[in-house]
Coordinates of N, CA, C and O and ligand atoms in Angstrom, one line a residue:
X1 N 82.8 86.7 101.1 CA 83.9 85.9 100.8 C 84.9 85.8 102.3 O 85.4 87.0 102.6
X2 N 85.8 84.9 102.4 CA 86.4 84.1 103.6 C 87.2 85.5 103.7 O 87.8 85.6 105.0
X3 N 88.3 85.4 102.3 CA 89.2 85.9 102.7 C 89.4 87.6 102.6 O 90.8 88.3 102.8
X4 N 88.2 88.1 102.3 CA 88.1 89.6 101.7 C 88.1 90.5 103.1 O 86.8 90.2 103.9
X5 N 89.0 91.0 103.4 CA 89.3 92.1 104.5 C 87.8 92.9 104.7 O 87.0 93.1 105.7
X6 N 87.2 93.4 103.4 CA 85.8 93.7 103.6 C 85.1 93.7 103.8 O 83.7 93.7 104.8
X7 N 84.8 92.1 103.6 CA 83.6 91.1 104.1 C 83.5 90.9 105.5 O 82.7 90.8 106.2
X8 N 84.8 90.8 105.9 CA 85.3 90.6 107.9 C 84.7 91.9 107.9 O 84.0 91.9 109.1
X9 N 84.7 93.2 107.7 CA 84.2 94.1 108.5 C 82.6 94.1 108.2 O 82.2 94.0 109.1
X10 N 82.2 93.8 106.8 CA 80.8 93.6 106.9 C 80.4 92.5 108.1 O 78.9 92.8 108.4
X11 N 81.3 91.3 108.0 CA 80.7 90.2 109.3 C 80.7 90.7 110.5 O 80.6 89.8 111.7
X12 N 81.6 92.1 110.7 CA 81.9 92.2 111.9 C 83.0 91.7 112.9 O 83.3 91.7 113.9
X13 N 83.9 91.1 111.8 CA 85.0 90.3 112.8 C 86.3 90.9 112.8 O 87.3 90.6 113.5
X14 N 85.9 92.3 111.9 CA 87.1 93.1 112.2 C 86.4 94.9 112.4 O 85.4 95.0 111.7
X15 N 87.1 95.5 113.3 CA 86.2 96.7 113.8 C 86.6 97.4 112.3 O 87.5 97.9 111.7
X16 N 85.4 98.8 112.7 CA 85.5 99.6 111.3 C 84.8 101.0 111.8 O 83.6 101.1 113.0
X17 N 85.1 102.1 111.5 CA 84.2 103.4 111.9 C 83.3 103.6 111.1 O 83.7 104.3 109.8
X18 N 82.2 103.2 111.5 CA 80.7 103.3 110.8 C 80.2 104.4 110.3 O 80.0 105.0 111.7
X19 N 80.0 105.1 109.1 CA 79.4 106.1 109.2 C 77.9 105.7 108.5 O 77.0 106.8 109.7
X20 N 77.5 105.2 107.8 CA 75.7 104.8 107.3 C 75.9 102.7 107.0 O 77.0 102.7 106.5
X21 N 75.0 102.8 107.3 CA 75.1 101.2 107.0 C 73.2 100.8 106.6 O 72.6 101.1 107.4
X22 N 72.8 100.3 105.8 CA 71.2 99.4 105.8 C 71.7 98.4 104.8 O 72.7 97.6 105.2
X23 N 70.7 97.8 104.5 CA 70.7 96.4 103.7 C 70.9 96.3 102.6 O 71.8 95.3 102.2
X24 N 72.0 97.4 102.5 CA 72.8 97.2 100.5 C 74.2 97.9 101.0 O 75.0 97.2 100.1
X25 N 74.5 98.8 101.5 CA 76.0 99.6 101.7 C 76.1 99.5 102.9 O 75.6 99.1 104.1
X26 N 77.5 99.7 103.3 CA 78.0 100.6 104.4 C 79.1 101.3 104.3 O 80.2 101.0 103.2
X27 N 78.9 102.6 104.7 CA 80.2 103.6 104.5 C 81.0 103.7 106.0 O 80.5 103.9 106.9
X28 N 82.5 103.4 105.8 CA 83.1 103.8 107.0 C 84.1 104.5 106.5 O 84.8 104.7 105.3
X29 N 85.1 105.1 108.2 CA 86.3 105.8 107.0 C 87.8 104.8 107.0 O 87.5 103.9 107.7
X30 N 87.9 105.4 105.7 CA 89.5 104.8 105.6 C 90.5 104.4 106.8 O 90.6 105.5 107.4
X31 N 91.2 103.5 107.0 CA 92.1 103.2 107.6 C 93.3 104.2 107.4 O 94.2 104.4 108.4
X32 N 93.4 104.3 106.4 CA 94.9 104.9 106.0 C 94.1 106.1 105.2 O 94.7 106.7 103.9
X33 N 93.6 107.5 105.7 CA 93.3 108.5 105.0 C 94.5 109.4 104.5 O 95.1 109.4 104.6
X34 N 93.7 109.7 103.2 CA 94.5 111.3 102.4 C 93.9 112.5 102.9 O 94.6 113.5 102.5
X35 N 92.8 112.3 103.5 CA 92.3 113.7 103.8 C 91.3 113.6 105.3 O 90.7 112.2 105.1
X36 N 91.0 114.3 106.0 CA 90.4 114.3 107.2 C 88.8 113.7 106.8 O 88.1 114.4 105.8
X37 N 88.3 112.2 106.9 CA 86.7 111.9 106.7 C 87.2 111.5 105.6 O 85.8 110.9 104.8
X38 N 87.9 110.8 104.8 CA 88.0 109.9 103.9 C 87.5 108.4 103.6 O 87.6 107.9 104.9
X39 N 86.6 108.6 103.2 CA 85.5 107.7 103.6 C 85.3 106.5 102.3 O 85.3 107.1 101.2
X40 N 85.0 105.2 103.1 CA 84.6 104.3 101.9 C 83.2 103.7 101.6 O 82.9 103.5 102.8
X41 N 82.6 103.6 100.7 CA 81.5 103.3 100.4 C 81.2 101.9 99.7 O 81.8 102.2 98.6
X42 N 80.6 100.8 100.3 CA 80.8 99.5 99.5 C 79.5 98.8 99.3 O 78.9 99.1 100.5
X43 N 79.1 97.8 98.8 CA 77.8 96.8 98.4 C 78.3 96.0 99.9 O 79.1 95.5 100.1
X44 N 77.1 95.4 100.3 CA 77.7 94.3 101.3 C 77.8 93.2 101.0 O 78.6 92.0 100.9
X45 N 77.3 92.9 99.2 CA 77.4 92.0 98.4 C 79.0 91.6 98.1 O 79.6 93.0 97.9
X46 N 79.9 90.7 98.1 CA 81.0 90.7 97.7 C 81.1 90.6 96.3 O 81.2 89.7 95.6
X47 N 81.5 91.8 95.3 CA 81.5 92.0 93.8 C 82.9 92.8 93.9 O 83.2 93.8 94.5
X48 N 83.6 92.6 92.6 CA 85.0 92.8 92.9 C 85.2 94.3 92.4 O 85.8 95.0 92.5
X49 N 84.6 94.6 90.7 CA 84.8 95.3 90.2 C 83.2 96.3 89.8 O 82.0 95.5 90.0
X50 N 83.5 97.5 89.4 CA 82.3 97.9 88.9 C 81.8 97.4 87.5 O 80.2 97.5 87.8
X51 N 82.3 97.0 86.8 CA 81.4 96.6 85.8 C 81.1 94.9 86.0 O 80.3 94.3 85.2
X52 N 81.6 94.6 87.0 CA 80.8 93.1 87.6 C 79.6 93.5 88.2 O 79.1 92.3 88.5
X53 N 79.2 94.8 88.4 CA 78.3 95.1 89.4 C 76.8 95.0 88.5 O 77.0 95.5 88.1
X54 N 75.6 94.0 89.1 CA 74.6 94.2 88.9 C 74.1 95.4 88.6 O 74.3 96.0 89.7
X55 N 73.4 96.1 87.5 CA 73.2 97.8 87.6 C 71.9 97.9 88.6 O 72.0 98.9 89.1
X56 N 71.2 96.6 89.1 CA 70.2 97.0 90.5 C 71.0 97.8 91.6 O 70.4 98.3 92.3
X57 N 71.8 97.0 92.1 CA 72.9 96.8 93.2 C 73.7 98.3 92.8 O 73.7 99.1 94.1
X58 N 74.2 98.6 91.8 CA 75.0 99.7 91.6 C 74.1 101.0 91.6 O 74.4 101.9 92.0
X59 N 72.9 100.9 91.1 CA 71.9 102.0 91.5 C 71.7 102.2 92.6 O 71.6 103.4 92.9
X60 N 71.6 101.3 93.6 CA 71.0 101.4 94.7 C 72.2 101.8 95.5 O 72.2 102.4 96.4
X61 N 73.7 102.0 95.1 CA 74.7 102.3 95.6 C 74.9 103.6 95.5 O 75.0 104.8 96.2
X62 N 74.4 103.9 94.1 CA 74.8 105.6 93.7 C 73.3 106.4 94.2 O 73.9 107.4 94.4
X63 N 72.5 105.4 94.5 CA 71.4 106.6 94.9 C 71.6 106.8 96.6 O 71.0 107.9 96.9
X64 N 72.6 106.3 97.2 CA 73.1 106.7 98.2 C 74.3 107.3 98.5 O 74.8 108.2 99.4
X65 N 75.2 107.5 97.6 CA 76.4 107.8 97.6 C 76.5 109.5 97.3 O 77.1 110.1 98.1
X66 N 75.7 110.5 97.1 CA 75.2 111.5 97.3 C 75.2 112.0 98.2 O 75.6 113.1 98.8
X67 N 74.4 111.5 98.9 CA 73.9 111.9 100.5 C 75.2 111.5 101.4 O 75.5 112.6 102.1
X68 N 75.7 110.4 101.4 CA 77.0 110.3 101.9 C 78.0 111.2 101.4 O 78.8 111.5 102.5
X69 N 78.0 111.7 100.2 CA 79.3 112.2 99.9 C 79.0 113.9 100.5 O 79.9 114.3 101.2
X70 N 77.8 114.1 100.4 CA 77.2 115.7 100.5 C 77.7 115.6 102.3 O 78.2 116.7 102.9
X71 N 77.4 114.8 103.2 CA 77.3 115.0 104.5 C 79.1 114.7 105.1 O 79.0 115.6 105.9
X72 N 79.8 114.0 104.3 CA 80.9 114.1 104.7 C 81.8 115.6 104.5 O 82.6 116.0 105.6
X73 N 81.4 115.7 103.2 CA 82.0 117.2 102.7 C 81.6 118.4 103.7 O 82.4 118.8 104.2
X74 N 80.2 118.1 104.4 CA 79.8 119.0 105.2 C 80.5 119.3 106.5 O 80.7 120.7 107.0
X75 N 80.5 117.9 107.0 CA 81.3 117.8 108.1 C 82.6 118.1 108.1 O 83.1 118.6 109.3
X76 N 83.2 117.9 107.1 CA 84.7 118.1 107.0 C 84.8 119.8 106.7 O 85.9 120.3 106.4
X77 N 83.7 120.5 106.2 CA 84.0 121.7 106.2 C 84.8 121.8 105.0 O 85.8 122.5 104.9
X78 N 84.6 120.9 104.2 CA 85.7 120.9 102.4 C 85.0 122.0 101.4 O 83.9 122.4 101.8
X79 N 85.9 122.4 100.7 CA 85.9 122.9 99.4 C 85.6 122.3 98.2 O 84.6 122.9 97.7
X80 N 85.5 120.7 98.4 CA 84.9 119.7 97.2 C 85.6 118.5 97.8 O 85.6 118.4 98.9
X81 N 85.2 117.6 96.8 CA 85.5 116.2 97.2 C 85.7 115.6 95.9 O 85.1 115.8 95.1
X82 N 86.4 114.0 96.1 CA 86.4 113.6 94.9 C 85.8 112.6 95.2 O 86.1 111.8 96.2
X83 N 85.3 111.5 93.9 CA 84.6 109.9 94.4 C 85.7 109.6 93.6 O 85.5 109.6 92.3
X84 N 86.0 108.1 94.0 CA 87.2 107.6 93.3 C 86.6 106.0 93.4 O 86.6 105.7 94.6
X85 N 86.9 105.5 92.6 CA 86.4 104.1 92.8 C 87.7 103.2 91.5 O 88.0 103.1 90.1
X86 N 88.3 102.5 92.3 CA 89.6 101.7 91.7 C 89.6 100.3 91.1 O 88.9 99.7 91.7
X87 N 89.6 100.0 89.8 CA 89.2 98.7 89.5 C 90.6 98.0 88.5 O 91.2 98.7 87.8
X88 N 90.7 96.8 89.4 CA 91.8 96.7 89.0 C 93.5 96.6 89.7 O 93.3 98.3 89.7
X89 N 94.3 95.7 89.8 CA 95.9 96.0 90.7 C 96.6 97.4 89.4 O 96.7 98.1 90.7
X90 N 96.3 97.6 88.1 CA 96.8 98.6 87.5 C 96.4 99.9 88.1 O 96.9 100.8 87.8
X91 N 94.9 100.1 88.1 CA 94.5 101.1 88.5 C 94.4 101.3 89.9 O 93.7 102.4 90.5
X92 N 95.2 100.8 90.7 CA 95.6 100.9 92.4 C 94.7 99.8 93.3 O 94.3 100.5 94.2
X93 N 93.8 99.3 92.8 CA 92.5 98.6 93.8 C 93.3 97.4 94.2 O 94.2 96.5 93.3
X94 N 93.1 97.6 95.6 CA 94.2 96.9 96.5 C 93.2 96.1 97.0 O 93.6 94.3 97.2
X95 N 92.2 96.3 98.0 CA 90.9 95.5 98.2 C 90.1 94.9 97.3 O 89.5 96.0 96.6
X96 N 89.9 94.0 96.9 CA 89.4 93.4 95.5 C 87.7 93.4 96.1 O 87.1 92.5 96.1
X97 N 87.1 94.4 96.9 CA 85.7 94.4 96.9 C 84.9 95.6 96.9 O 85.8 96.6 97.0
X98 N 84.1 95.8 95.5 CA 83.9 97.2 95.2 C 83.8 98.4 96.4 O 83.3 98.2 97.4
X99 N 84.4 99.4 96.0 CA 84.0 100.5 96.7 C 84.4 101.6 96.4 O 85.4 101.9 95.5
X100 N 83.8 102.8 96.9 CA 84.1 104.1 96.2 C 84.6 104.8 97.5 O 84.6 105.1 98.3
X101 N 86.0 105.6 97.1 CA 86.4 106.3 98.2 C 85.6 107.9 98.0 O 85.3 108.5 96.7
X102 N 85.7 108.8 98.8 CA 85.0 109.8 99.1 C 86.2 111.0 99.4 O 86.0 110.1 101.0
X103 N 86.6 111.8 99.3 CA 87.8 112.3 99.6 C 87.5 113.3 99.7 O 87.2 114.5 98.5
X104 N 87.2 114.1 101.1 CA 87.3 115.7 100.9 C 88.4 116.8 100.7 O 89.3 116.1 100.8
X105 N 88.3 117.6 99.9 CA 89.1 118.5 99.1 C 89.0 119.8 100.3 O 88.4 120.4 100.3
X106 N 90.4 120.4 100.2 CA 90.4 121.9 100.8 C 91.3 122.5 99.5 O 92.3 122.0 98.8
X107 N 90.9 123.6 98.9 CA 91.2 124.5 98.0 C 93.1 124.9 98.3 O 93.6 124.3 99.4
X108 N 93.6 124.0 97.1 CA 95.0 124.1 97.7 C 95.9 123.1 98.2 O 97.4 123.1 98.7
X109 N 95.1 122.1 98.4 CA 95.4 121.1 99.2 C 96.2 120.1 98.3 O 97.4 119.5 99.1
X110 N 96.8 120.1 96.9 CA 97.6 119.7 96.1 C 97.5 118.0 96.1 O 98.4 117.5 95.6
X111 N 96.4 117.7 96.7 CA 96.4 116.1 96.2 C 96.0 115.9 94.9 O 95.5 117.0 94.1
X112 N 96.5 115.1 93.9 CA 96.3 114.6 92.9 C 96.8 115.7 91.9 O 96.2 115.9 91.2
X113 N 97.7 116.2 92.2 CA 98.1 117.6 92.1 C 98.4 117.5 90.3 O 98.2 118.4 89.6
X114 N 99.1 116.6 90.2 CA 99.9 116.1 88.5 C 98.7 115.4 88.0 O 98.6 114.1 88.2
X115 N 97.8 115.8 87.0 CA 97.3 115.1 86.1 C 98.0 115.5 84.6 O 97.6 116.0 84.2
X116 N 98.2 113.8 84.5 CA 99.3 114.0 83.0 C 98.7 113.6 81.9 O 98.5 113.1 81.4
X117 N 98.1 115.0 81.6 CA 97.0 114.5 80.1 C 97.7 115.1 79.1 O 99.0 115.6 78.9
X118 N 97.8 114.4 77.8 CA 98.0 114.9 76.0 C 97.1 114.6 75.6 O 95.8 114.8 75.7
X119 N 97.5 114.9 74.2 CA 96.5 115.0 73.2 C 96.7 113.8 72.1 O 97.8 113.3 72.2
X120 N 95.2 113.4 71.5 CA 95.7 111.9 70.9 C 96.1 112.7 69.7 O 96.0 113.9 69.2
X121 N 96.5 111.6 68.7 CA 97.2 111.7 68.1 C 96.1 111.8 66.9 O 94.8 111.1 67.0
X122 N 95.9 111.9 65.3 CA 95.3 112.2 64.2 C 94.6 110.9 64.0 O 95.6 109.8 63.9
X123 N 93.1 110.9 64.2 CA 92.7 109.3 64.2 C 92.4 108.7 65.0 O 92.1 107.5 65.5
X124 N 93.5 108.9 65.8 CA 93.4 107.9 67.1 C 92.1 108.1 67.8 O 91.4 107.0 68.1
X125 N 90.9 109.1 67.8 CA 89.8 109.4 68.8 C 88.8 108.5 68.0 O 88.3 107.7 68.5
X126 N 89.2 108.3 66.6 CA 87.8 107.6 66.0 C 88.0 106.1 66.2 O 87.2 105.3 66.5
X127 N 89.2 105.6 66.2 CA 89.7 104.2 66.6 C 89.6 103.9 68.2 O 88.6 102.3 68.4
X128 N 89.6 104.6 69.1 CA 89.1 104.2 70.3 C 87.9 104.4 70.4 O 87.3 103.6 70.7
X129 N 87.1 105.5 69.9 CA 85.6 105.3 70.0 C 85.1 104.2 69.2 O 84.2 103.6 70.2
X130 N 85.4 103.5 68.5 CA 85.0 102.2 67.7 C 85.2 101.1 68.7 O 84.4 100.1 68.7
X131 N 86.4 101.3 69.1 CA 86.6 99.8 69.7 C 85.9 99.6 71.5 O 85.5 98.7 71.3
X132 N 85.6 101.2 71.8 CA 84.7 101.1 72.9 C 83.1 100.4 72.4 O 82.8 99.7 73.3
X133 N 82.9 101.3 71.4 CA 81.7 101.0 71.0 C 81.5 99.6 71.2 O 80.3 99.1 71.3
X134 N 82.5 98.6 70.2 CA 82.5 97.5 70.1 C 82.4 96.7 71.4 O 81.7 95.5 71.8
X135 N 82.3 97.2 72.3 CA 82.8 96.3 73.6 C 81.4 97.2 74.6 O 81.5 96.3 75.8
X136 N 80.6 97.6 74.1 CA 79.2 98.3 75.1 C 78.2 96.9 74.8 O 78.2 95.9 74.0
Ligands
LIG1 P1 92.0 100.3 97.0 O1 93.3 100.8 96.5 O2 91.6 98.9 97.0 O3 91.0 101.2 96.1 O4 91.5 101.1 98.4 C1 91.5 100.1 99.7 C2 91.5 101.3 100.8 O5 90.9 100.4 101.7 C3 92.9 101.8 101.4 O6 92.7 103.4 101.0 C4 93.1 101.3 102.7 O7 93.8 102.1 103.2 C5 91.5 101.2 103.0 N1 92.0 100.1 104.1 C6 92.5 98.5 104.3 N2 91.8 97.8 104.9 C7 91.6 98.6 105.5 C8 90.9 98.1 106.6 O8 90.9 97.0 107.6 N3 90.0 99.1 107.3 C9 89.9 100.3 106.7 N4 88.7 101.2 107.5 N5 90.3 100.7 105.8 C10 91.1 99.6 105.2
LIG2 ZN1 84.4 91.2 100.0

C-alpha cells in the first residue's frame, strides 16, 4: 500500500533498525521507544488489523513472535516484557498496518502503571458472553 509508512519500510524506501526478517515478517526497533529495545513486528503483507489477518499468516507471525520477544528481552536484560497489538484508532493504533509491540520491562518501571479495572454489574457478564459468542 503506497501511503503506508510500514510498507515503505518493507520496500526499503525509508530506513529502519532491522532485527529480523524473513519471507513473512519484519521486526525492527520502534522509532519512538517507551523502553530500550522496544520492537515492532509486522507481516510483509499490508493487513490492517488482527481480525483482518488470515489465520495462516497470523500463525506464521505468532510462530516467530516468541523467539523475537525472548531475544529482545534477553538482550535488554529485562525482567519481563509486554506484547501489545493496538487495533483501531480508539485503541491507539496510529499506523494502519498490523504490528505487535514487544516492550521490555524492568521491575518498578511504572510503564502501564494504572490499569483502570472495575467490576461488572449483575447480569452483565452473561449478556456480554452471549453477545460475543453471536459474533464468533
Ligand atoms: P501504533 O500506535 O500504531 O500501535 O504504533 C505505531 C508505532 O510505530 C509507534 O510506536 C511509533 O513510534 C512507530 N513508528 C511510527 N513511524 C515509524 C517509523 O517510521 N519507523 C519506526 N521504526 N517506527 C515508527
Ligand atoms: Zn502497510
